[in-house]
PDB file of C-alpha atoms in Angstrom:
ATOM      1  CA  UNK A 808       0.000   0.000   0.000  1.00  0.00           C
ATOM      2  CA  UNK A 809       1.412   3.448  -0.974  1.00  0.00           C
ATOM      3  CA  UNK A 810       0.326   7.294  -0.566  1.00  0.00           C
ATOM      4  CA  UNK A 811       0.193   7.407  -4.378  1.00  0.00           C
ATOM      5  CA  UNK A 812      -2.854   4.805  -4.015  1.00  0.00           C
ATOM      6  CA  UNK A 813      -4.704   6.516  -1.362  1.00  0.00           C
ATOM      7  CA  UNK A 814      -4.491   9.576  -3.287  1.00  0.00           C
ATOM      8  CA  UNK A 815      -5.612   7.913  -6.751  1.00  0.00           C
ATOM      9  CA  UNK A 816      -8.766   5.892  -4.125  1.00  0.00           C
ATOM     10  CA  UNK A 817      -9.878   9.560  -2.922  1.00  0.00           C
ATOM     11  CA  UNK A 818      -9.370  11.174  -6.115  1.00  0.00           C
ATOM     12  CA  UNK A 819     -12.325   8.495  -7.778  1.00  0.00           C
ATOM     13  CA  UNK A 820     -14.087   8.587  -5.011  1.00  0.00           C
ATOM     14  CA  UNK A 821     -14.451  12.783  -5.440  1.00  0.00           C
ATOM     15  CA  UNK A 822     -15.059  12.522  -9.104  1.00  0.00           C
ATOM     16  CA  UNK A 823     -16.952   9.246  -9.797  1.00  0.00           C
ATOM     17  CA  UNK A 824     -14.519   8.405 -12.885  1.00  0.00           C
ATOM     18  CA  UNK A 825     -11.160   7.620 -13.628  1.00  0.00           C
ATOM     19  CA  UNK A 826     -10.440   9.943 -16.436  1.00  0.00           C
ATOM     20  CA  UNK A 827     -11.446  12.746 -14.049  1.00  0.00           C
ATOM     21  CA  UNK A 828      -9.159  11.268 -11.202  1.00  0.00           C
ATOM     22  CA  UNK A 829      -6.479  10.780 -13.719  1.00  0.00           C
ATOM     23  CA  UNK A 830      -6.737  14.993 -15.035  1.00  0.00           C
ATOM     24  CA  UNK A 831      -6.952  15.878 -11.619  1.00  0.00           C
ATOM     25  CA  UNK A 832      -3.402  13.676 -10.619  1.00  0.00           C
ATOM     26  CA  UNK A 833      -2.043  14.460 -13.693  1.00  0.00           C
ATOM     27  CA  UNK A 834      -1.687  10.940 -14.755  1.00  0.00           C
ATOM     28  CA  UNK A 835      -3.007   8.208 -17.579  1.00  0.00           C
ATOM     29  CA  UNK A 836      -5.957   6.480 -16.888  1.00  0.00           C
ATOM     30  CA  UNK A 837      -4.720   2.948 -17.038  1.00  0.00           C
ATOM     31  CA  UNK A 838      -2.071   3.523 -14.144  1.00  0.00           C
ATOM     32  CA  UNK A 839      -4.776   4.120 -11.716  1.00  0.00           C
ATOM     33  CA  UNK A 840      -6.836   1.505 -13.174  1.00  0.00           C
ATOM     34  CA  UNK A 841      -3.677  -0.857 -12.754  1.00  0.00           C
ATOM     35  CA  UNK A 842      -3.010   0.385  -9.244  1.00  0.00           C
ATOM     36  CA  UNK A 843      -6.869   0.387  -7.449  1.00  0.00           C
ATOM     37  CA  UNK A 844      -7.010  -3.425  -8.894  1.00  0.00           C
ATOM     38  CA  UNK A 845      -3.649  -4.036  -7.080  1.00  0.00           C
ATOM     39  CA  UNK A 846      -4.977  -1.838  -3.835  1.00  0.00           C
ATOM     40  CA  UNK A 847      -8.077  -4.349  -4.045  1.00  0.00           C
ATOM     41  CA  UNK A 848      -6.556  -7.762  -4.435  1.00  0.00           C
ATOM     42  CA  UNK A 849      -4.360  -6.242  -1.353  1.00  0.00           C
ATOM     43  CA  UNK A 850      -7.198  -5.956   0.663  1.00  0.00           C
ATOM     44  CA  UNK A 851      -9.237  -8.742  -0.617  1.00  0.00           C
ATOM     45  CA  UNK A 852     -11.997  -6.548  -1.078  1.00  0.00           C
ATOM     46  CA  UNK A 853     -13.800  -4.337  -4.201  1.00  0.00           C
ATOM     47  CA  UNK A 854     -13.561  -0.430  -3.272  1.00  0.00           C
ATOM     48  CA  UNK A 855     -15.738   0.639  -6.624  1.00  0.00           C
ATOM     49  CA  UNK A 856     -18.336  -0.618  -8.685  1.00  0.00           C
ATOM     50  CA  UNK A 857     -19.783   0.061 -11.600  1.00  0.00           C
ATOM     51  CA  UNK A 858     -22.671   2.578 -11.468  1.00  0.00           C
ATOM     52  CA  UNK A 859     -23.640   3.710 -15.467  1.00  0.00           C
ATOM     53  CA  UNK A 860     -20.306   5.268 -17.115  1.00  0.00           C
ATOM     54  CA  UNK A 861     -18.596   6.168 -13.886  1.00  0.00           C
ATOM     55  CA  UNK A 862     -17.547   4.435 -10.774  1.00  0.00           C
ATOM     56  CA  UNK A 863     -19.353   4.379  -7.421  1.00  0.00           C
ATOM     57  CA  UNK A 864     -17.742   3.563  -3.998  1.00  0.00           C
ATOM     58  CA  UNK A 865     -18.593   0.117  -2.186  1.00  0.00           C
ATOM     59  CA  UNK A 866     -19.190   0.137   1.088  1.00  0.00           C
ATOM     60  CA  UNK A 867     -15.901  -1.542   1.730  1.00  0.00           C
ATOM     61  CA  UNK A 868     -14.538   1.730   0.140  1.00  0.00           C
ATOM     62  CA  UNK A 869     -16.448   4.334   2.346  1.00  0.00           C
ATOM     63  CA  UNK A 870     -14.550   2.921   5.427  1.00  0.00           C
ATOM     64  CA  UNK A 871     -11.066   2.800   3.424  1.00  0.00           C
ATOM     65  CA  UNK A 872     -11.481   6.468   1.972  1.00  0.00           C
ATOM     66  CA  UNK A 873     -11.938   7.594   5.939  1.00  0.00           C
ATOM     67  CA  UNK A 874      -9.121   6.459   6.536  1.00  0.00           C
ATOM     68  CA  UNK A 875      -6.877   7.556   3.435  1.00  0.00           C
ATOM     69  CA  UNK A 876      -8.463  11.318   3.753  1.00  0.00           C
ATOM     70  CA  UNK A 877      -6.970  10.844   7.844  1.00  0.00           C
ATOM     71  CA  UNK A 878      -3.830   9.452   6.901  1.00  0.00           C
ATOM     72  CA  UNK A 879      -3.013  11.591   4.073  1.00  0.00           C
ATOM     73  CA  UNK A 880      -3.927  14.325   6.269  1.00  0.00           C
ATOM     74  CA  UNK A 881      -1.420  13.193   8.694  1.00  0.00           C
ATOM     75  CA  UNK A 882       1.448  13.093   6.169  1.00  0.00           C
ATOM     76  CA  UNK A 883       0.581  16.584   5.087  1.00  0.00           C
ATOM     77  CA  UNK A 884       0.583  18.176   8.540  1.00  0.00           C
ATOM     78  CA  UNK A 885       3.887  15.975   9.420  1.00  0.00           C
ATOM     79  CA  UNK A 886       5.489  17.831   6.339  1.00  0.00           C
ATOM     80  CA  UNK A 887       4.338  21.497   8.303  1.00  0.00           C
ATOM     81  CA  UNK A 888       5.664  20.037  11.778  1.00  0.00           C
ATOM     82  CA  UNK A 889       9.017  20.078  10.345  1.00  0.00           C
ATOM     83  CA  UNK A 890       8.619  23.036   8.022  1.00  0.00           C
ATOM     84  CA  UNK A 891      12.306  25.218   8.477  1.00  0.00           C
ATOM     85  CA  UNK A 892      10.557  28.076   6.892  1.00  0.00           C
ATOM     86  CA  UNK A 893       7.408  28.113   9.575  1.00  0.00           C
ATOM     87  CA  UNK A 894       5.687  30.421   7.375  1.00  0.00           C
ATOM     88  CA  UNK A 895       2.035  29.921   5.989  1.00  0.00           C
ATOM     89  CA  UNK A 896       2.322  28.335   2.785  1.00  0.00           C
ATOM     90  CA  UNK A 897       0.060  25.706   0.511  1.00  0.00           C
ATOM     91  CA  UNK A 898      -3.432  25.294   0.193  1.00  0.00           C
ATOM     92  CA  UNK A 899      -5.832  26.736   2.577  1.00  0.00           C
ATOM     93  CA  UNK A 900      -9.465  25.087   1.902  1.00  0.00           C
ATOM     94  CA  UNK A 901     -12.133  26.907   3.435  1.00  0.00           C
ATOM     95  CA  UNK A 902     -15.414  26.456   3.492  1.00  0.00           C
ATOM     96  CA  UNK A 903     -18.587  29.001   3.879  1.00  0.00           C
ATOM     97  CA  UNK A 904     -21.792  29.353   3.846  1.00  0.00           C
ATOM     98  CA  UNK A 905     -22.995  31.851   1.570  1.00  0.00           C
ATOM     99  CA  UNK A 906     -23.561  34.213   4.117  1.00  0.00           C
ATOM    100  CA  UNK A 907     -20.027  34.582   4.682  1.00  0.00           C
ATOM    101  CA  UNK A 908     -18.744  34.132   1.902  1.00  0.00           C
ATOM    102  CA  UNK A 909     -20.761  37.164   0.056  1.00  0.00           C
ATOM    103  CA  UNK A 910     -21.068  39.575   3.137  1.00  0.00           C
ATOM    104  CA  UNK A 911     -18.077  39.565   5.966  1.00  0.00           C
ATOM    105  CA  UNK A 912     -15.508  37.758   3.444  1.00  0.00           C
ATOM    106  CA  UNK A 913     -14.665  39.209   0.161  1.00  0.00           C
ATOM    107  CA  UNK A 914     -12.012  42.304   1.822  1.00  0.00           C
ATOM    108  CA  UNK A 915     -10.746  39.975   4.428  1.00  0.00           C
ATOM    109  CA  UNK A 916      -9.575  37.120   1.762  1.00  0.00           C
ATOM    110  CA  UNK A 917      -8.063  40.073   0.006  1.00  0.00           C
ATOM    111  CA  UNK A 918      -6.137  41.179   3.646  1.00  0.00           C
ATOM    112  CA  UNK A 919      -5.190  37.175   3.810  1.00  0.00           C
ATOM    113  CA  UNK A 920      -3.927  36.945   0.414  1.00  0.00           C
ATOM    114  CA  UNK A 921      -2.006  40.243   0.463  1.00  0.00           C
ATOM    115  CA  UNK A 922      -0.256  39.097   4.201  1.00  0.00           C
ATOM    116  CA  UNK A 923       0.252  36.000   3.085  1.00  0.00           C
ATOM    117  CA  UNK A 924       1.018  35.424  -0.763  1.00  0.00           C
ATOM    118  CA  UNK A 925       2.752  32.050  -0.988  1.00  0.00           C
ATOM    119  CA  UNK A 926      -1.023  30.591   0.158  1.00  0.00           C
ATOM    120  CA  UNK A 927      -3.018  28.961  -2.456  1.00  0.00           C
ATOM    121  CA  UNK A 928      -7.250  29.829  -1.011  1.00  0.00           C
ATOM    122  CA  UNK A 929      -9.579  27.656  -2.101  1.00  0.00           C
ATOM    123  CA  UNK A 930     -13.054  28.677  -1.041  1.00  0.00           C
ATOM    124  CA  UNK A 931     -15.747  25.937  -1.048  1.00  0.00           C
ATOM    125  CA  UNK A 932     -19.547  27.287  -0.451  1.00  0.00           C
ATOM    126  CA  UNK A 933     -22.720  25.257   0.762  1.00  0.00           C
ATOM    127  CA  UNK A 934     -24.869  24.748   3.360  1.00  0.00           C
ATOM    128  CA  UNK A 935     -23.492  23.820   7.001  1.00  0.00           C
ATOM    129  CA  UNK A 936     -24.067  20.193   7.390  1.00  0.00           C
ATOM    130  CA  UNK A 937     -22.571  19.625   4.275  1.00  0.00           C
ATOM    131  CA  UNK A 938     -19.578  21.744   5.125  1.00  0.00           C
ATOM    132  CA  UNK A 939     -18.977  20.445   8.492  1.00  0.00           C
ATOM    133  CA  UNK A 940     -18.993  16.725   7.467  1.00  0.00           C
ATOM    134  CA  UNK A 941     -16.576  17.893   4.623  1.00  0.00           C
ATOM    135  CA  UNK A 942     -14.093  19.350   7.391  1.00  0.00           C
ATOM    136  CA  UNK A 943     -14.926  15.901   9.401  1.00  0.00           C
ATOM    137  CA  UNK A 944     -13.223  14.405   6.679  1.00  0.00           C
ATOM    138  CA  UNK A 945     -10.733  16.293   6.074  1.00  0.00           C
ATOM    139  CA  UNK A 946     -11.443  17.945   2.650  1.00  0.00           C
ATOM    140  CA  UNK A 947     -11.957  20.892   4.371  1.00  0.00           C
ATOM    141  CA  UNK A 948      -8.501  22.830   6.764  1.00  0.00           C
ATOM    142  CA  UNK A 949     -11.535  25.590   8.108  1.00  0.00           C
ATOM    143  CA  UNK A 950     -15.455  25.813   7.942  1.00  0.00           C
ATOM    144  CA  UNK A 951     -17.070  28.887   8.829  1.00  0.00           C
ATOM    145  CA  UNK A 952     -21.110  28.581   9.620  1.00  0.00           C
ATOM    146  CA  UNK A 953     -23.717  30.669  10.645  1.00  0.00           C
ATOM    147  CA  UNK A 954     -24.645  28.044  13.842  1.00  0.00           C
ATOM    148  CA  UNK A 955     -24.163  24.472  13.561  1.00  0.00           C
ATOM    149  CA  UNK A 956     -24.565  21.867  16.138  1.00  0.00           C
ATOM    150  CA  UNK A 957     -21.073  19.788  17.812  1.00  0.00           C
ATOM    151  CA  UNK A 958     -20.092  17.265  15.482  1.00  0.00           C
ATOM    152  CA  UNK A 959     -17.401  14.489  16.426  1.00  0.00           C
ATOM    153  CA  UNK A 960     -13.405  15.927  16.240  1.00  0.00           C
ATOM    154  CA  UNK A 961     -14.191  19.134  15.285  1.00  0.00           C
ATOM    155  CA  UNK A 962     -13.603  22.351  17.725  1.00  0.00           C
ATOM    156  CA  UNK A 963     -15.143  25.819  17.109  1.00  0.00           C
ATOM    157  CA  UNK A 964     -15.457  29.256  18.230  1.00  0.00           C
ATOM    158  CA  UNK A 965     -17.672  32.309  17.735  1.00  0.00           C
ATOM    159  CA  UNK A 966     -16.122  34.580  15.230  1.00  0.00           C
ATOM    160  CA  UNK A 967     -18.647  37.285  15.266  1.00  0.00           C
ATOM    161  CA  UNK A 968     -22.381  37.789  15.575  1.00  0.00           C
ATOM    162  CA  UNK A 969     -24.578  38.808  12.755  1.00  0.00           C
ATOM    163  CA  UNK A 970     -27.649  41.094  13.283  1.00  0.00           C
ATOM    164  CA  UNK A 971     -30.805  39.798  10.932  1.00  0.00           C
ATOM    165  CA  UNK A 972     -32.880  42.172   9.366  1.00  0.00           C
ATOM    166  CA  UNK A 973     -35.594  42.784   7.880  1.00  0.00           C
ATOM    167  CA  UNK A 974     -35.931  43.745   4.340  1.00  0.00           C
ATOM    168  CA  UNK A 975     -38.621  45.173   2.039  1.00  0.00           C
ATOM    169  CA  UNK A 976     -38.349  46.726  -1.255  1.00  0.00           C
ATOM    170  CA  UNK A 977     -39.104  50.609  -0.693  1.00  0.00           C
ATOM    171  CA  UNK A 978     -42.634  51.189  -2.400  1.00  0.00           C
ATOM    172  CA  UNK A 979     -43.911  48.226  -0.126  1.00  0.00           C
ATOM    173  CA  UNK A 980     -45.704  49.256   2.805  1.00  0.00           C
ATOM    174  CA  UNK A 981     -43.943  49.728   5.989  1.00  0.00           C
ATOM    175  CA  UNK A 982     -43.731  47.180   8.626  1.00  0.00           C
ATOM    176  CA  UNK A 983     -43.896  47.421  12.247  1.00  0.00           C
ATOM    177  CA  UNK A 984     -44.477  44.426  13.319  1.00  0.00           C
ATOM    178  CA  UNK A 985     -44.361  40.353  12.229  1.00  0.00           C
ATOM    179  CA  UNK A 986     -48.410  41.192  12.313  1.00  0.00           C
ATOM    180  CA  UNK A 987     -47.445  43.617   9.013  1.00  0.00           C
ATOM    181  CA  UNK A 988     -46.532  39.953   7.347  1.00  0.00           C
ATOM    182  CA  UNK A 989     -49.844  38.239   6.790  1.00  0.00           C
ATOM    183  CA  UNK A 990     -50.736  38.155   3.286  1.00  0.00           C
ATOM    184  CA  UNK A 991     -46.934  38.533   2.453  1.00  0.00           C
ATOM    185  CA  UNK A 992     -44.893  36.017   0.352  1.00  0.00           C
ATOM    186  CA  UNK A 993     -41.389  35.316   2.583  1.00  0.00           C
ATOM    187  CA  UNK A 994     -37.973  34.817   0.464  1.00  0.00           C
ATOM    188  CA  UNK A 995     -36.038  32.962   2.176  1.00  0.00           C
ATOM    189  CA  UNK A 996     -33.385  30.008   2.229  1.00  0.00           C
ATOM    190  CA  UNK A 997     -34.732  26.042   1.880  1.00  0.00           C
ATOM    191  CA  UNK A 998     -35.269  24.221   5.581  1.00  0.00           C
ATOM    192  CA  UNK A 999     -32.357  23.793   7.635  1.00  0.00           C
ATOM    193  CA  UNK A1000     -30.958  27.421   7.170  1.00  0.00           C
ATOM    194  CA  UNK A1001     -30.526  29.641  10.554  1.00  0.00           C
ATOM    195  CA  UNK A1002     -31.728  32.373   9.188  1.00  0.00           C
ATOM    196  CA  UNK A1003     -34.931  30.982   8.023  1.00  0.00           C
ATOM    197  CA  UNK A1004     -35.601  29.361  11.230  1.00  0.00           C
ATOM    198  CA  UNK A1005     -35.175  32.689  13.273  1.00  0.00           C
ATOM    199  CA  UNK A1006     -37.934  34.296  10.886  1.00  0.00           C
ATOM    200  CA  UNK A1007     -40.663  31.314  11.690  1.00  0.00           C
ATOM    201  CA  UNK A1008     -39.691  31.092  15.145  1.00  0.00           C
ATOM    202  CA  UNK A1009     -40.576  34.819  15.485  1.00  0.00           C
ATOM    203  CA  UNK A1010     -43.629  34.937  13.368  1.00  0.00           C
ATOM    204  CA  UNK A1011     -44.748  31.522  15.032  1.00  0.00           C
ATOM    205  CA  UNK A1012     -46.436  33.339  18.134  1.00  0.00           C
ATOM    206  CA  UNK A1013     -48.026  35.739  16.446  1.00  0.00           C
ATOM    207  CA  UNK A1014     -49.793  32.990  14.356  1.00  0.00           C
ATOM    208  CA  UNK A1015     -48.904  34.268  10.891  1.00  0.00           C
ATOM    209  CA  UNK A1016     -48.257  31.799   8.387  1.00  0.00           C
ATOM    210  CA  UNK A1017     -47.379  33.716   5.134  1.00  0.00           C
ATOM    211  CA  UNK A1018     -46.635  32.160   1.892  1.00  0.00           C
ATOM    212  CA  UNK A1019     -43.197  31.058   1.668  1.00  0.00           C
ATOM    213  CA  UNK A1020     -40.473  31.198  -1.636  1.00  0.00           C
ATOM    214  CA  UNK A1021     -37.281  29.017  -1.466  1.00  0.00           C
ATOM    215  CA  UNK A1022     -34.100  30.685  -3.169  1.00  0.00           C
ATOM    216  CA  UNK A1023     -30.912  29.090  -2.643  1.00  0.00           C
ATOM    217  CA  UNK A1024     -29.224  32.303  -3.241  1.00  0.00           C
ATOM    218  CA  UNK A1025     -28.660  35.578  -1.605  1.00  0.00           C
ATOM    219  CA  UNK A1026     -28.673  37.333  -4.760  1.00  0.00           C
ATOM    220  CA  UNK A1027     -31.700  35.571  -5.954  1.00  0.00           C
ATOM    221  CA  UNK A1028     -33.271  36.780  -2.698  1.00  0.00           C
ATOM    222  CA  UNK A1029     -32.160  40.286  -2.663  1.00  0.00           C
ATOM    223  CA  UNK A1030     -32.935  40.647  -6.359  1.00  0.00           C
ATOM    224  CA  UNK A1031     -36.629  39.509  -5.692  1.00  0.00           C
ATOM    225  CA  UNK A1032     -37.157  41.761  -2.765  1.00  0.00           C
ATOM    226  CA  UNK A1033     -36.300  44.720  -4.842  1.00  0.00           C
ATOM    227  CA  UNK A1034     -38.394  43.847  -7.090  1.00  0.00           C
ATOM    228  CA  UNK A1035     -41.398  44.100  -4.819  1.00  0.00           C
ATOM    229  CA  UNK A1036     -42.189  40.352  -4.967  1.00  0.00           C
ATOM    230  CA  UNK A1037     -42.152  39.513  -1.087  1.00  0.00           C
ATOM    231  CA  UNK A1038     -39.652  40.272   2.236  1.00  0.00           C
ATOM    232  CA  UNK A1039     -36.595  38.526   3.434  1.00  0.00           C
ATOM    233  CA  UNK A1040     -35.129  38.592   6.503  1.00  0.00           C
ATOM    234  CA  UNK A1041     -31.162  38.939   5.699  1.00  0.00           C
ATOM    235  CA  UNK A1042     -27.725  38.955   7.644  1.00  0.00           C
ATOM    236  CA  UNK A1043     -26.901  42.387   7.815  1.00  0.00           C
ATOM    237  CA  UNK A1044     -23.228  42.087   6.283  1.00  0.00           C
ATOM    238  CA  UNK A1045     -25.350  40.710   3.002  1.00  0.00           C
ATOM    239  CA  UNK A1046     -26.938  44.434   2.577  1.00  0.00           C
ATOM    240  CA  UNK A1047     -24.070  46.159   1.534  1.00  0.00           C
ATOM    241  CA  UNK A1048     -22.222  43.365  -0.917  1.00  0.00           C
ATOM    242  CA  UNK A1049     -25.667  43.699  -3.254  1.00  0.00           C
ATOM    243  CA  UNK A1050     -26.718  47.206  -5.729  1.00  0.00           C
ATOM    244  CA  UNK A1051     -29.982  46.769  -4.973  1.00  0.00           C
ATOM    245  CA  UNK A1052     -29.470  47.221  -1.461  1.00  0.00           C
ATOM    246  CA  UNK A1053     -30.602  51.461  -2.123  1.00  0.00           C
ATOM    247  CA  UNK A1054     -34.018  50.125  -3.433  1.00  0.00           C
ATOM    248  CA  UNK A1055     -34.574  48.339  -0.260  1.00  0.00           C
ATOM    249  CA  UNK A1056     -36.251  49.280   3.568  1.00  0.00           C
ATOM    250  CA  UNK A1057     -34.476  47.643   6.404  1.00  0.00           C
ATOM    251  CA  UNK A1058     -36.199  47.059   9.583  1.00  0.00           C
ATOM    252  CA  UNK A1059     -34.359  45.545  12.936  1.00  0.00           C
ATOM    253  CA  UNK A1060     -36.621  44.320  15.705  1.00  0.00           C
ATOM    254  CA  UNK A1061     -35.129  43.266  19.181  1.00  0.00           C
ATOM    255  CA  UNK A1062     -36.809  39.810  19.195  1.00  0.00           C
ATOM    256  CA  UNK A1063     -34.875  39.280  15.903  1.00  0.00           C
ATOM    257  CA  UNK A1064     -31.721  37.808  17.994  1.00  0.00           C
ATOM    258  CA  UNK A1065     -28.495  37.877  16.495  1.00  0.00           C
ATOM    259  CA  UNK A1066     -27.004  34.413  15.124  1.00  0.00           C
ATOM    260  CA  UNK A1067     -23.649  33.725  16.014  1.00  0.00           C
ATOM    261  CA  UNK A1068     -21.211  32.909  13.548  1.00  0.00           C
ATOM    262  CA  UNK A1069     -18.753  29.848  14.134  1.00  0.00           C
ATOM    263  CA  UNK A1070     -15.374  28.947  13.288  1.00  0.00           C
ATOM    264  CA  UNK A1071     -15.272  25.165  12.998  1.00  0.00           C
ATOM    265  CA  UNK A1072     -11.983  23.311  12.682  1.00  0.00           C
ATOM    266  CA  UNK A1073     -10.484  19.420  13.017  1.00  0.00           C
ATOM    267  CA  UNK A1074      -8.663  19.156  16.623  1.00  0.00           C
ATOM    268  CA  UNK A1075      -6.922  15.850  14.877  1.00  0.00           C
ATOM    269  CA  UNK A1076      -4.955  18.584  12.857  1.00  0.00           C
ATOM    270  CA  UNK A1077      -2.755  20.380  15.347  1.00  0.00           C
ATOM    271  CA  UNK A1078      -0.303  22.298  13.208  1.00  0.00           C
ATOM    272  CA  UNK A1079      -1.606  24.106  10.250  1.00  0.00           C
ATOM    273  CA  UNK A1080      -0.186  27.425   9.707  1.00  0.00           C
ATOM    274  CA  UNK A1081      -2.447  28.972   6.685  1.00  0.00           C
ATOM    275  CA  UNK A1082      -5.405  27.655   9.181  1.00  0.00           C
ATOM    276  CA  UNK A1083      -4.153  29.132  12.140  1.00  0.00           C
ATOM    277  CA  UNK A1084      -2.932  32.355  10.128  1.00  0.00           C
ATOM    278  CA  UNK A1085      -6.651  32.026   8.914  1.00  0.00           C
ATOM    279  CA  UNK A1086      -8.295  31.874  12.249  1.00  0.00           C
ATOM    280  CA  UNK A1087      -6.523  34.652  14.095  1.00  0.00           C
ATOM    281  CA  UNK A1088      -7.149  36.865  11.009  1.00  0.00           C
ATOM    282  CA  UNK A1089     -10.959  36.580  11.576  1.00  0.00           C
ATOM    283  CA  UNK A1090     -10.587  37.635  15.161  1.00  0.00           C
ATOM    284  CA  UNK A1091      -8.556  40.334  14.845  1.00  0.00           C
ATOM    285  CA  UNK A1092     -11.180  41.530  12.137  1.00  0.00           C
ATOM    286  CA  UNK A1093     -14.173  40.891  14.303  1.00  0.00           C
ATOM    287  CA  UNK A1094     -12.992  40.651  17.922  1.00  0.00           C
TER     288      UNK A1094
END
């Protein structure tokens, strides 16, 4: 068993064919093909099978690829631990949700790329669950979500707290209260996002159950509130990273509580110096 096989297994497993794997490792085709089937008779066990023109992984090969993502994971923070240089340098892989990535991140990536030049970013958007079993195993260095509940090796910390508000495009009537809703269509994200929750959750009481419009997009969202088609309720960093932001009406109410922001990270990776660069940049920025 050798590195170069794990990294040809994950590589397959992330693209569902070998040609892909073999563009991505910069390699032919049959040399992977040659070296799974020798990784396989190795372990006495099939890690792919057919599924229509690609490959899928067998269930044999979901347990292996945990444990090539962990150990080549291992080999790349044993190459940092002995680093001379000890400056941060690689690939950074972060992950956001779109929250993030549109509102609070744009100028500090900039301030990261301009301290810290010989780091490759690689930003990777999506919703949190998906993000935070993506940093679980290891295809992910950083994941920053807008909540998210504990999940298994990974550490976090609040990075900042985002105020929601309200938004309405400007020739809509005013609103004062979540009473002001009824008969209203709501834009907001599909189930599971925090945002979304902390609009039912305060309209709930107040027993109004508007019509509601799924976007998975912030832009989408903003675009259709300025267009007079409903109300969203919006991070506040989002405002200012859209144009039609001056066609809007913003409204803040105190029950609207703030959602905190987290910093999620795997505590099997101890040294990571882009990460860790990464991390205290984000609190420096936010406090």
């Amino acid at each position: 068993m050798e590195l170069a096989q794990l990294k040809m297994v994950r590589a397959v497993a992330q693209t569902g064919s070998v040609a892909q794997a073999a563009v991505q490792l910069h390699c032919v085709p049959s040399n992977i093909t040659t070296r799974i089937k020798q990784l396989e008779s190795e372990l006495g066990t099939p890690l792919f099978i057919r599924a229509g023109r690609g490959l899928a992984i067998s269930a044999a090969g979901e347990i292996f690829l945990d444990y090539c993502e962990r150990i080549l994971a291992l080999v790349d923070e044993s190459k940092r631990a002995v680093d001379a240089t000890a400056i941060p340098r690689g690939t950074l892989r972060i992950g956001a949700v779109e929250s993030s990535a549109s509102g609070r991140l744009p100028p500090l990536l900039a301030e990261y790329h301009r301290r810290y030049p010989q780091v490759s970013l690689e930003l990777v958007t999506g919703a949190w669950s998906q993000l935070l079993d993506d940093l679980q195993h290891h295809r992910l260095d950083v994941a920053l979500v807008a909540a998210g509940s504990p999940r298994a090796k990974l550490e976090h910390s609040v990075v900042y707290r985002e105020r929601l508000v309200l938004v309405a495009s400007a020739c809509s009537a005013p609103i004062q209260g979540a009473q002001d809703l009824a008969g209203r269509t709501l834009l907001v994200w599909p189930t599971g996002c925090p945002y979304r929750a902390a609009l039912e959750n305060w309209l709930k009481p107040h027993n109004v159950t508007p019509s509601i419009a799924s976007y998975a997009s912030w832009g989408t969202i903003i675009g259709c509130v300025s267009a007079g088609i409903g109300v969203a309720l919006a991070p506040e960093g989002i405002l200012a990273r859209y144009e039609q932001a001056s066609q809007l009406t913003s409204y803040r109410f105190a029950e609207l509580q703030a959602v905190d922001n987290l910093l999620f990270w795997h505590k099997d990776t101890q040294r990571h110096l882009a990460r860790d660069a990464f991390a205290a940049l984000l609190h420096e920025t936010f406090g």
